[in-house]
Amino acid sequence: MSFNRIYTIEGIGPDTLQVLDITDNAITSIAPLRALKGLSELYTADNPLTTLKPMRYLRTLQYADISNTTAKGISWIRKTPFEGLTVDAEQFKTSTVYRLMARGVMIALADS
């Protein structure tokens, strides 16, 4: 679904979906993804997202690329069971990212 000028992501399924790549679209909300209980990888880079908070409900999420989104505030991420996370330079400077690194989460810095 990446690189398709998608604006909304309503009715995505099945709930057993494990990997979703919505990179480089025009998506502003990922709230409908809360229903994807089996999602383990999510790629949201380069979208004008207003918030990433719906990701906190994805209990099986192990990797996410949140780089180059317009969403602010990622402090809630430290409570998620990530194994890997890709962020941009602005997100990388946050204390949340430092806490994740201290916990052993693999952090990648996206190219701008």
CSV table of N, CA and C in Angstrom, one decimal:
chain,number,residue,atom,x,y,z
A,1,MET,N,0.8,-1.2,0.0
A,1,MET,CA,0.0,0.0,0.0
A,1,MET,C,0.9,1.3,0.0
A,2,SER,N,2.2,1.1,0.0
A,2,SER,CA,3.0,2.3,0.1
A,2,SER,C,3.1,3.0,-1.3
A,3,PHE,N,3.3,4.3,-1.2
A,3,PHE,CA,3.5,5.1,-2.4
A,3,PHE,C,2.3,5.2,-3.3
A,4,ASN,N,1.1,5.3,-2.7
A,4,ASN,CA,-0.2,5.2,-3.5
A,4,ASN,C,-1.1,6.4,-3.3
A,5,ARG,N,-0.7,7.4,-2.6
A,5,ARG,CA,-1.5,8.6,-2.3
A,5,ARG,C,-2.8,8.2,-1.6
A,6,ILE,N,-2.7,7.3,-0.7
A,6,ILE,CA,-3.9,6.9,0.1
A,6,ILE,C,-4.1,8.0,1.2
A,7,TYR,N,-5.4,8.3,1.4
A,7,TYR,CA,-5.7,9.3,2.4
A,7,TYR,C,-6.3,8.8,3.7
A,8,THR,N,-7.0,7.6,3.6
A,8,THR,CA,-7.5,7.0,4.8
A,8,THR,C,-7.3,5.5,4.8
A,9,ILE,N,-7.4,4.9,5.9
A,9,ILE,CA,-7.1,3.4,6.0
A,9,ILE,C,-8.3,2.8,6.8
A,10,GLU,N,-9.5,3.0,6.3
A,10,GLU,CA,-10.7,2.4,6.9
A,10,GLU,C,-10.8,0.9,6.5
A,11,GLY,N,-11.3,0.1,7.4
A,11,GLY,CA,-11.6,-1.3,7.1
A,11,GLY,C,-10.5,-2.2,6.7
A,12,ILE,N,-9.3,-1.9,7.2
A,12,ILE,CA,-8.2,-2.7,6.9
A,12,ILE,C,-8.3,-4.0,7.7
A,13,GLY,N,-8.0,-5.1,7.0
A,13,GLY,CA,-8.0,-6.4,7.7
A,13,GLY,C,-7.3,-7.4,6.8
A,14,PRO,N,-7.2,-8.6,7.2
A,14,PRO,CA,-7.8,-9.2,8.4
A,14,PRO,C,-7.1,-8.9,9.7
A,15,ASP,N,-7.7,-9.2,10.8
A,15,ASP,CA,-7.0,-8.8,12.1
A,15,ASP,C,-5.8,-9.7,12.3
A,16,THR,N,-5.6,-10.7,11.4
A,16,THR,CA,-4.4,-11.5,11.5
A,16,THR,C,-3.2,-11.0,10.7
A,17,LEU,N,-3.4,-9.8,10.0
A,17,LEU,CA,-2.3,-9.2,9.2
A,17,LEU,C,-1.1,-9.0,10.1
A,18,GLN,N,0.1,-9.3,9.6
A,18,GLN,CA,1.3,-9.2,10.4
A,18,GLN,C,2.2,-8.0,10.0
A,19,VAL,N,2.2,-7.7,8.7
A,19,VAL,CA,3.1,-6.6,8.2
A,19,VAL,C,2.2,-5.7,7.4
A,20,LEU,N,2.4,-4.4,7.7
A,20,LEU,CA,1.7,-3.4,6.9
A,20,LEU,C,2.6,-2.2,6.6
A,21,ASP,N,2.7,-1.9,5.3
A,21,ASP,CA,3.6,-0.8,4.8
A,21,ASP,C,2.7,0.2,4.2
A,22,ILE,N,2.5,1.4,4.8
A,22,ILE,CA,1.7,2.5,4.3
A,22,ILE,C,2.6,3.7,4.1
A,23,THR,N,3.9,3.5,3.9
A,23,THR,CA,4.9,4.5,3.7
A,23,THR,C,4.5,5.4,2.5
A,24,ASP,N,4.8,6.7,2.7
A,24,ASP,CA,4.7,7.7,1.6
A,24,ASP,C,3.3,7.8,1.0
A,25,ASN,N,2.3,8.1,1.9
A,25,ASN,CA,1.0,8.3,1.4
A,25,ASN,C,0.5,9.7,2.0
A,26,ALA,N,-0.8,9.9,2.1
A,26,ALA,CA,-1.3,11.2,2.7
A,26,ALA,C,-2.2,10.8,3.9
A,27,ILE,N,-1.8,9.8,4.6
A,27,ILE,CA,-2.6,9.4,5.7
A,27,ILE,C,-2.4,10.3,7.0
A,28,THR,N,-3.5,10.7,7.6
A,28,THR,CA,-3.4,11.6,8.8
A,28,THR,C,-3.8,10.8,10.0
A,29,SER,N,-4.4,9.7,9.9
A,29,SER,CA,-4.8,8.9,11.1
A,29,SER,C,-4.6,7.4,11.0
A,30,ILE,N,-4.0,6.8,12.0
A,30,ILE,CA,-3.8,5.4,12.0
A,30,ILE,C,-4.7,4.7,13.0
A,31,ALA,N,-5.7,5.5,13.5
A,31,ALA,CA,-6.7,4.9,14.5
A,31,ALA,C,-7.3,3.6,14.1
A,32,PRO,N,-7.7,3.4,12.8
A,32,PRO,CA,-8.3,2.1,12.4
A,32,PRO,C,-7.4,0.9,12.6
A,33,LEU,N,-6.1,1.1,12.7
A,33,LEU,CA,-5.1,0.0,12.9
A,33,LEU,C,-5.2,-0.7,14.2
A,34,ARG,N,-5.9,-0.1,15.2
A,34,ARG,CA,-6.1,-0.7,16.5
A,34,ARG,C,-6.7,-2.0,16.4
A,35,ALA,N,-7.5,-2.3,15.4
A,35,ALA,CA,-8.1,-3.6,15.2
A,35,ALA,C,-7.2,-4.7,14.7
A,36,LEU,N,-6.0,-4.4,14.3
A,36,LEU,CA,-5.0,-5.3,13.8
A,36,LEU,C,-4.2,-6.0,14.9
A,37,LYS,N,-4.8,-6.9,15.6
A,37,LYS,CA,-4.3,-7.4,16.8
A,37,LYS,C,-3.0,-8.3,16.6
A,38,GLY,N,-2.8,-8.8,15.4
A,38,GLY,CA,-1.6,-9.6,15.1
A,38,GLY,C,-0.5,-8.9,14.4
A,39,LEU,N,-0.6,-7.5,14.3
A,39,LEU,CA,0.4,-6.8,13.5
A,39,LEU,C,1.7,-6.8,14.3
A,40,SER,N,2.8,-7.2,13.6
A,40,SER,CA,4.1,-7.2,14.2
A,40,SER,C,5.1,-6.1,13.6
A,41,GLU,N,4.8,-5.7,12.3
A,41,GLU,CA,5.6,-4.7,11.7
A,41,GLU,C,4.7,-3.6,11.1
A,42,LEU,N,5.1,-2.3,11.3
A,42,LEU,CA,4.3,-1.2,10.7
A,42,LEU,C,5.2,-0.2,10.2
A,43,TYR,N,5.0,0.2,9.0
A,43,TYR,CA,5.8,1.2,8.3
A,43,TYR,C,4.9,2.4,8.0
A,44,THR,N,5.1,3.5,8.7
A,44,THR,CA,4.3,4.7,8.5
A,44,THR,C,5.1,5.9,8.0
A,45,ALA,N,6.3,5.7,7.6
A,45,ALA,CA,7.1,6.9,7.3
A,45,ALA,C,6.5,7.7,6.2
A,46,ASP,N,6.9,9.0,6.2
A,46,ASP,CA,6.5,10.0,5.2
A,46,ASP,C,5.0,10.1,5.0
A,47,ASN,N,4.3,10.2,6.1
A,47,ASN,CA,2.8,10.5,6.1
A,47,ASN,C,2.6,11.7,7.1
A,48,PRO,N,1.6,12.5,6.8
A,48,PRO,CA,1.2,13.6,7.7
A,48,PRO,C,0.4,13.2,8.9
A,49,LEU,N,0.8,12.2,9.6
A,49,LEU,CA,0.1,11.7,10.7
A,49,LEU,C,-0.1,12.8,11.8
A,50,THR,N,-1.2,12.8,12.4
A,50,THR,CA,-1.5,13.8,13.5
A,50,THR,C,-1.0,13.2,14.9
A,51,THR,N,-1.1,11.9,15.0
A,51,THR,CA,-0.7,11.2,16.2
A,51,THR,C,-0.3,9.8,15.9
A,52,LEU,N,0.6,9.3,16.8
A,52,LEU,CA,1.0,7.9,16.7
A,52,LEU,C,0.4,7.1,17.8
A,53,LYS,N,-0.3,7.7,18.7
A,53,LYS,CA,-0.8,7.0,19.9
A,53,LYS,C,-1.6,5.7,19.6
A,54,PRO,N,-2.4,5.6,18.5
A,54,PRO,CA,-3.1,4.3,18.3
A,54,PRO,C,-2.1,3.1,18.3
A,55,MET,N,-0.9,3.3,18.0
A,55,MET,CA,0.1,2.2,18.0
A,55,MET,C,0.2,1.6,19.4
A,56,ARG,N,-0.1,2.3,20.4
A,56,ARG,CA,0.1,1.7,21.8
A,56,ARG,C,-0.9,0.6,22.0
A,57,TYR,N,-1.9,0.4,21.2
A,57,TYR,CA,-2.8,-0.7,21.4
A,57,TYR,C,-2.4,-1.9,20.6
A,58,LEU,N,-1.4,-1.8,19.8
A,58,LEU,CA,-0.9,-2.9,19.0
A,58,LEU,C,0.1,-3.7,19.8
A,59,ARG,N,-0.4,-4.6,20.7
A,59,ARG,CA,0.5,-5.3,21.7
A,59,ARG,C,1.5,-6.3,21.0
A,60,THR,N,1.3,-6.7,19.8
A,60,THR,CA,2.2,-7.6,19.2
A,60,THR,C,3.2,-6.9,18.3
A,61,LEU,N,3.2,-5.5,18.2
A,61,LEU,CA,4.0,-4.8,17.4
A,61,LEU,C,5.5,-4.9,17.9
A,62,GLN,N,6.4,-5.3,17.0
A,62,GLN,CA,7.8,-5.5,17.3
A,62,GLN,C,8.7,-4.5,16.6
A,63,TYR,N,8.2,-4.0,15.5
A,63,TYR,CA,9.1,-3.0,14.7
A,63,TYR,C,8.1,-2.0,14.1
A,64,ALA,N,8.6,-0.7,14.1
A,64,ALA,CA,7.8,0.4,13.5
A,64,ALA,C,8.8,1.4,12.9
A,65,ASP,N,8.4,1.9,11.8
A,65,ASP,CA,9.1,3.0,11.1
A,65,ASP,C,8.2,4.2,11.2
A,66,ILE,N,8.6,5.2,12.1
A,66,ILE,CA,7.8,6.4,12.3
A,66,ILE,C,8.5,7.6,11.8
A,67,SER,N,9.5,7.4,11.0
A,67,SER,CA,10.3,8.6,10.5
A,67,SER,C,9.5,9.5,9.6
A,68,ASN,N,9.9,10.7,9.6
A,68,ASN,CA,9.3,11.7,8.7
A,68,ASN,C,7.8,11.8,8.7
A,69,THR,N,7.2,11.7,9.9
A,69,THR,CA,5.8,11.9,10.1
A,69,THR,C,5.7,13.3,10.8
A,70,THR,N,4.5,13.8,10.8
A,70,THR,CA,4.3,15.1,11.4
A,70,THR,C,3.8,15.0,12.9
A,71,ALA,N,3.6,13.7,13.3
A,71,ALA,CA,3.1,13.5,14.6
A,71,ALA,C,4.2,13.9,15.7
A,72,LYS,N,3.7,14.5,16.7
A,72,LYS,CA,4.6,14.9,17.8
A,72,LYS,C,4.3,14.1,19.0
A,73,GLY,N,5.2,14.0,19.9
A,73,GLY,CA,5.0,13.3,21.2
A,73,GLY,C,5.1,11.8,21.0
A,74,ILE,N,6.2,11.2,21.4
A,74,ILE,CA,6.4,9.8,21.3
A,74,ILE,C,6.7,9.1,22.6
A,75,SER,N,6.4,9.9,23.7
A,75,SER,CA,6.8,9.4,25.1
A,75,SER,C,6.0,8.0,25.4
A,76,TRP,N,4.8,7.8,24.9
A,76,TRP,CA,4.1,6.6,25.1
A,76,TRP,C,4.8,5.4,24.6
A,77,ILE,N,5.7,5.6,23.6
A,77,ILE,CA,6.4,4.4,22.9
A,77,ILE,C,7.2,3.6,23.9
A,78,ARG,N,7.7,4.3,24.9
A,78,ARG,CA,8.6,3.5,25.9
A,78,ARG,C,7.9,2.4,26.6
A,79,LYS,N,6.6,2.4,26.5
A,79,LYS,CA,5.8,1.3,27.2
A,79,LYS,C,5.5,0.2,26.2
A,80,THR,N,5.9,0.3,25.0
A,80,THR,CA,5.6,-0.8,24.0
A,80,THR,C,6.7,-1.8,23.9
A,81,PRO,N,6.5,-3.0,23.5
A,81,PRO,CA,7.5,-4.1,23.5
A,81,PRO,C,8.3,-4.1,22.2
A,82,PHE,N,8.7,-2.9,21.7
A,82,PHE,CA,9.5,-2.9,20.4
A,82,PHE,C,10.8,-3.6,20.5
A,83,GLU,N,11.2,-4.2,19.4
A,83,GLU,CA,12.5,-4.8,19.2
A,83,GLU,C,13.3,-3.8,18.4
A,84,GLY,N,12.6,-3.1,17.5
A,84,GLY,CA,13.3,-2.1,16.6
A,84,GLY,C,12.4,-1.0,16.2
A,85,LEU,N,13.0,0.2,16.0
A,85,LEU,CA,12.3,1.4,15.7
A,85,LEU,C,13.1,2.3,14.8
A,86,THR,N,12.5,2.8,13.7
A,86,THR,CA,13.2,3.8,12.9
A,86,THR,C,12.6,5.1,13.1
A,87,VAL,N,13.5,6.1,13.4
A,87,VAL,CA,13.0,7.4,13.7
A,87,VAL,C,13.8,8.4,12.8
A,88,ASP,N,13.3,9.7,12.8
A,88,ASP,CA,14.1,10.7,12.1
A,88,ASP,C,14.9,11.5,13.1
A,89,ALA,N,15.7,12.5,12.7
A,89,ALA,CA,16.6,13.2,13.5
A,89,ALA,C,15.9,13.9,14.7
A,90,GLU,N,14.8,14.5,14.4
A,90,GLU,CA,14.1,15.2,15.5
A,90,GLU,C,13.6,14.3,16.6
A,91,GLN,N,13.1,13.1,16.2
A,91,GLN,CA,12.6,12.1,17.1
A,91,GLN,C,13.7,11.5,17.9
A,92,PHE,N,14.9,11.4,17.2
A,92,PHE,CA,16.0,10.7,17.8
A,92,PHE,C,16.5,11.5,19.0
A,93,LYS,N,16.3,12.8,19.0
A,93,LYS,CA,16.9,13.6,20.1
A,93,LYS,C,16.1,13.5,21.4
A,94,THR,N,15.0,12.8,21.4
A,94,THR,CA,14.1,12.7,22.6
A,94,THR,C,14.6,11.8,23.7
A,95,SER,N,14.2,12.0,24.9
A,95,SER,CA,14.6,11.1,26.0
A,95,SER,C,13.9,9.8,25.8
A,96,THR,N,12.8,9.7,25.2
A,96,THR,CA,12.1,8.4,25.0
A,96,THR,C,13.0,7.5,24.2
A,97,VAL,N,13.6,8.0,23.1
A,97,VAL,CA,14.5,7.2,22.3
A,97,VAL,C,15.7,6.7,23.1
A,98,TYR,N,16.2,7.6,23.9
A,98,TYR,CA,17.4,7.2,24.7
A,98,TYR,C,17.0,6.1,25.7
A,99,ARG,N,15.8,6.2,26.3
A,99,ARG,CA,15.3,5.1,27.2
A,99,ARG,C,15.1,3.8,26.5
A,100,LEU,N,14.6,3.8,25.2
A,100,LEU,CA,14.4,2.6,24.4
A,100,LEU,C,15.8,2.0,24.1
A,101,MET,N,16.8,2.8,23.8
A,101,MET,CA,18.1,2.3,23.5
A,101,MET,C,18.7,1.6,24.7
A,102,ALA,N,18.5,2.2,25.9
A,102,ALA,CA,19.0,1.7,27.1
A,102,ALA,C,18.3,0.3,27.4
A,103,ARG,N,17.1,0.2,27.0
A,103,ARG,CA,16.4,-1.1,27.2
A,103,ARG,C,16.8,-2.2,26.1
A,104,GLY,N,17.6,-1.8,25.2
A,104,GLY,CA,18.1,-2.7,24.2
A,104,GLY,C,17.4,-2.7,22.9
A,105,VAL,N,16.5,-1.8,22.7
A,105,VAL,CA,15.7,-1.7,21.4
A,105,VAL,C,16.7,-1.2,20.4
A,106,MET,N,16.6,-1.8,19.2
A,106,MET,CA,17.5,-1.4,18.1
A,106,MET,C,16.8,-0.1,17.5
A,107,ILE,N,17.6,1.0,17.4
A,107,ILE,CA,17.1,2.2,16.9
A,107,ILE,C,17.8,2.6,15.6
A,108,ALA,N,17.1,2.8,14.6
A,108,ALA,CA,17.8,3.2,13.3
A,108,ALA,C,17.4,4.7,13.0
A,109,LEU,N,18.3,5.4,12.5
A,109,LEU,CA,18.1,6.8,12.1
A,109,LEU,C,17.8,6.9,10.6
A,110,ALA,N,16.6,7.3,10.2
A,110,ALA,CA,16.2,7.4,8.8
A,110,ALA,C,17.0,8.5,8.1
A,111,ASP,N,17.3,8.3,6.9
A,111,ASP,CA,17.9,9.3,6.0
A,111,ASP,C,16.8,10.4,5.8
A,112,SER,N,17.2,11.6,5.9
A,112,SER,CA,16.3,12.7,5.6
A,112,SER,C,16.1,13.0,4.1
